[in-house]
Amino acid sequence: MNSDPATTGLEDESPAYRKRRDEIAARAAEHVLGEPIAAVEYTEAEHALWRLVSQRLAERHRDLAAPEFLAAAERLGVAEDGVPQLQDVSERLHGLTGFRLRPAPGVVPFALFCGSLADGYFHSTQYLRDGATPFYSTEPDILHEVIGHGSAMADDRFAALYRLAGEAVRRVESETAVQFVAKTFWFTVECGLLDAVDGPRAYGASIVSSYGELEHFRSADIRPLDIADMARVDYDITQYQTTLYSARSLAHLEDVAGEFWASCDDTSIEKLLVVDI
Ligand SMILES: [Fe+2]
């Protein structure tokens, strides 16, 4: 996620980075739901990394992020001067839209991750990417979680969509259906675009938190938002996306993705997949 296609991943990480990441992840794994999230004492280098990436992303957001996302980010008000504590972000979000964050030690299986959204919980990592590679990450890090997802979840309408996706993955039973919900989540919540007068703009957390992909996404095959069409395309989270979907408006996104998540079940998803094979 948020990867630079030219990189190969974990082998590029230094042992010192890996140790630091694993320390923070181990503490996240000890978190008990309902308890306050333990603070992480971030180093000055980590604060400097946050400042660098968040400020550079904010510059690109002005031209390339959807106005609805920009308003949501302003509502959350994440500081650019240092790594925020998850507990503080969680309290702020809860006051805005009812969502809370819960610390995660790494990637959480999709059904659990997405299902928790129905309960108003978002699993969030607490560690940052390797400072040697500030503009990409081989996995979701706190920059992605807070700047990408946290911002979106500060808006009532985006937050309602996150909840509907959670309810959808809780409703379906077959692994095939879970995987299709994951695909619709990827093409919207993670990589979604909204039409604007100057071209498509991003609201998807993966794109808005990726300095490189913000530069590249307008070169993708950008299609009108269409759930059935998603059955016909593949995706690779380790690469810049070659196919993306743009909704005409937030209301159109609610009509298409929101309605799909609100009503889908194993049978309706099977029909979509059979028709499109
Ligand atoms: Fe994400």
PDB file of C-alpha atoms in Angstrom, residues 151-257:
ATOM      1  CA  SER A 151      -9.532  12.758   7.837  1.00  0.00           C
ATOM      2  CA  ALA A 152     -12.258  11.033   5.832  1.00  0.00           C
ATOM      3  CA  MET A 153     -13.910   9.642   8.958  1.00  0.00           C
ATOM      4  CA  ALA A 154     -14.154  13.177  10.352  1.00  0.00           C
ATOM      5  CA  ASP A 155     -16.873  13.855   7.761  1.00  0.00           C
ATOM      6  CA  ASP A 156     -20.342  12.527   8.593  1.00  0.00           C
ATOM      7  CA  ARG A 157     -21.067  11.311   5.084  1.00  0.00           C
ATOM      8  CA  PHE A 158     -17.754   9.517   4.560  1.00  0.00           C
ATOM      9  CA  ALA A 159     -18.054   8.084   8.085  1.00  0.00           C
ATOM     10  CA  ALA A 160     -21.501   6.718   7.232  1.00  0.00           C
ATOM     11  CA  LEU A 161     -20.018   5.005   4.162  1.00  0.00           C
ATOM     12  CA  TYR A 162     -17.266   3.398   6.270  1.00  0.00           C
ATOM     13  CA  ARG A 163     -19.969   2.037   8.604  1.00  0.00           C
ATOM     14  CA  LEU A 164     -22.004   0.667   5.697  1.00  0.00           C
ATOM     15  CA  ALA A 165     -18.935  -1.163   4.357  1.00  0.00           C
ATOM     16  CA  GLY A 166     -18.471  -2.680   7.806  1.00  0.00           C
ATOM     17  CA  GLU A 167     -22.076  -3.782   7.919  1.00  0.00           C
ATOM     18  CA  ALA A 168     -21.737  -5.335   4.454  1.00  0.00           C
ATOM     19  CA  VAL A 169     -18.745  -7.464   5.390  1.00  0.00           C
ATOM     20  CA  ARG A 170     -20.537  -8.566   8.558  1.00  0.00           C
ATOM     21  CA  ARG A 171     -23.597  -9.568   6.509  1.00  0.00           C
ATOM     22  CA  VAL A 172     -21.947 -11.672   3.830  1.00  0.00           C
ATOM     23  CA  GLU A 173     -20.768 -15.179   4.618  1.00  0.00           C
ATOM     24  CA  SER A 174     -18.808 -16.683   1.745  1.00  0.00           C
ATOM     25  CA  GLU A 175     -15.125 -15.913   1.304  1.00  0.00           C
ATOM     26  CA  THR A 176     -15.892 -14.936  -2.290  1.00  0.00           C
ATOM     27  CA  ALA A 177     -18.364 -12.320  -1.102  1.00  0.00           C
ATOM     28  CA  VAL A 178     -15.962 -11.008   1.552  1.00  0.00           C
ATOM     29  CA  GLN A 179     -13.291 -10.636  -1.124  1.00  0.00           C
ATOM     30  CA  PHE A 180     -15.652  -8.741  -3.381  1.00  0.00           C
ATOM     31  CA  VAL A 181     -16.594  -6.357  -0.578  1.00  0.00           C
ATOM     32  CA  ALA A 182     -12.855  -5.903  -0.036  1.00  0.00           C
ATOM     33  CA  LYS A 183     -12.488  -5.034  -3.714  1.00  0.00           C
ATOM     34  CA  THR A 184     -15.273  -2.449  -3.574  1.00  0.00           C
ATOM     35  CA  PHE A 185     -13.682  -1.026  -0.429  1.00  0.00           C
ATOM     36  CA  TRP A 186     -10.344  -0.783  -2.204  1.00  0.00           C
ATOM     37  CA  PHE A 187     -11.744   1.045  -5.227  1.00  0.00           C
ATOM     38  CA  THR A 188     -13.650   3.538  -3.069  1.00  0.00           C
ATOM     39  CA  VAL A 189     -12.476   4.027   0.521  1.00  0.00           C
ATOM     40  CA  GLU A 190      -8.819   3.398  -0.376  1.00  0.00           C
ATOM     41  CA  CYS A 191      -8.514   4.612  -3.962  1.00  0.00           C
ATOM     42  CA  GLY A 192     -11.709   6.482  -4.753  1.00  0.00           C
ATOM     43  CA  LEU A 193     -11.970   9.653  -6.835  1.00  0.00           C
ATOM     44  CA  LEU A 194     -14.644  12.299  -7.184  1.00  0.00           C
ATOM     45  CA  ASP A 195     -15.222  14.306 -10.359  1.00  0.00           C
ATOM     46  CA  ALA A 196     -14.335  17.991 -10.142  1.00  0.00           C
ATOM     47  CA  VAL A 197     -14.321  20.798 -12.688  1.00  0.00           C
ATOM     48  CA  ASP A 198     -10.549  20.483 -13.151  1.00  0.00           C
ATOM     49  CA  GLY A 199     -10.529  16.665 -13.352  1.00  0.00           C
ATOM     50  CA  PRO A 200     -10.892  13.789 -10.914  1.00  0.00           C
ATOM     51  CA  ARG A 201      -9.728  14.446  -7.373  1.00  0.00           C
ATOM     52  CA  ALA A 202      -8.891  11.859  -4.726  1.00  0.00           C
ATOM     53  CA  TYR A 203     -10.664  11.080  -1.484  1.00  0.00           C
ATOM     54  CA  GLY A 204      -9.365   7.496  -1.103  1.00  0.00           C
ATOM     55  CA  ALA A 205      -7.039   7.119   1.879  1.00  0.00           C
ATOM     56  CA  SER A 206      -4.372   5.205   0.003  1.00  0.00           C
ATOM     57  CA  ILE A 207      -3.999   7.878  -2.660  1.00  0.00           C
ATOM     58  CA  VAL A 208      -4.272  10.949  -0.456  1.00  0.00           C
ATOM     59  CA  SER A 209      -1.569   9.541   1.838  1.00  0.00           C
ATOM     60  CA  SER A 210       0.776   8.653  -1.029  1.00  0.00           C
ATOM     61  CA  TYR A 211       2.951  11.480  -2.294  1.00  0.00           C
ATOM     62  CA  GLY A 212       3.884   9.501  -5.405  1.00  0.00           C
ATOM     63  CA  GLU A 213       0.426   8.223  -6.265  1.00  0.00           C
ATOM     64  CA  LEU A 214      -1.046  11.718  -5.989  1.00  0.00           C
ATOM     65  CA  GLU A 215       1.232  12.596  -8.910  1.00  0.00           C
ATOM     66  CA  HIS A 216       0.297   9.536 -10.931  1.00  0.00           C
ATOM     67  CA  PHE A 217      -3.367   8.753 -10.400  1.00  0.00           C
ATOM     68  CA  ARG A 218      -4.655  10.935 -13.231  1.00  0.00           C
ATOM     69  CA  SER A 219      -2.686   8.740 -15.646  1.00  0.00           C
ATOM     70  CA  ALA A 220      -4.739   5.686 -14.680  1.00  0.00           C
ATOM     71  CA  ASP A 221      -7.697   4.295 -16.628  1.00  0.00           C
ATOM     72  CA  ILE A 222     -10.322   6.316 -14.750  1.00  0.00           C
ATOM     73  CA  ARG A 223     -13.816   4.890 -15.142  1.00  0.00           C
ATOM     74  CA  PRO A 224     -17.240   6.049 -13.958  1.00  0.00           C
ATOM     75  CA  LEU A 225     -18.042   4.507 -10.583  1.00  0.00           C
ATOM     76  CA  ASP A 226     -19.616   1.124 -11.325  1.00  0.00           C
ATOM     77  CA  ILE A 227     -19.728  -1.763  -8.836  1.00  0.00           C
ATOM     78  CA  ALA A 228     -20.442  -4.372 -11.522  1.00  0.00           C
ATOM     79  CA  ASP A 229     -17.423  -3.239 -13.521  1.00  0.00           C
ATOM     80  CA  MET A 230     -15.215  -3.871 -10.489  1.00  0.00           C
ATOM     81  CA  ALA A 231     -15.969  -7.580 -10.915  1.00  0.00           C
ATOM     82  CA  ARG A 232     -14.076  -7.441 -14.208  1.00  0.00           C
ATOM     83  CA  VAL A 233     -10.854  -5.825 -13.013  1.00  0.00           C
ATOM     84  CA  ASP A 234      -7.974  -6.947 -10.852  1.00  0.00           C
ATOM     85  CA  TYR A 235      -5.950  -4.822  -8.491  1.00  0.00           C
ATOM     86  CA  ASP A 236      -2.544  -4.956  -6.877  1.00  0.00           C
ATOM     87  CA  ILE A 237      -2.093  -2.979  -3.686  1.00  0.00           C
ATOM     88  CA  THR A 238       1.682  -2.938  -4.093  1.00  0.00           C
ATOM     89  CA  GLN A 239       1.573  -0.900  -7.307  1.00  0.00           C
ATOM     90  CA  TYR A 240       0.204   2.440  -8.388  1.00  0.00           C
ATOM     91  CA  GLN A 241      -3.328   1.707  -9.526  1.00  0.00           C
ATOM     92  CA  THR A 242      -3.901   1.255 -13.234  1.00  0.00           C
ATOM     93  CA  THR A 243      -7.708   1.346 -12.966  1.00  0.00           C
ATOM     94  CA  LEU A 244      -9.604   3.786 -10.766  1.00  0.00           C
ATOM     95  CA  TYR A 245     -13.244   4.789 -10.357  1.00  0.00           C
ATOM     96  CA  SER A 246     -14.542   8.324 -10.096  1.00  0.00           C
ATOM     97  CA  ALA A 247     -17.988   9.156  -8.731  1.00  0.00           C
ATOM     98  CA  ARG A 248     -19.816  12.160 -10.163  1.00  0.00           C
ATOM     99  CA  SER A 249     -20.284  13.513  -6.647  1.00  0.00           C
ATOM    100  CA  LEU A 250     -20.376  12.425  -3.033  1.00  0.00           C
ATOM    101  CA  ALA A 251     -24.125  11.877  -3.442  1.00  0.00           C
ATOM    102  CA  HIS A 252     -23.388   9.583  -6.415  1.00  0.00           C
ATOM    103  CA  LEU A 253     -20.844   7.677  -4.296  1.00  0.00           C
ATOM    104  CA  GLU A 254     -23.520   7.245  -1.624  1.00  0.00           C
ATOM    105  CA  ASP A 255     -26.052   6.105  -4.211  1.00  0.00           C
ATOM    106  CA  VAL A 256     -23.735   3.540  -5.790  1.00  0.00           C
ATOM    107  CA  ALA A 257     -21.307   2.264  -3.132  1.00  0.00           C
TER     108      ALA A 257
END
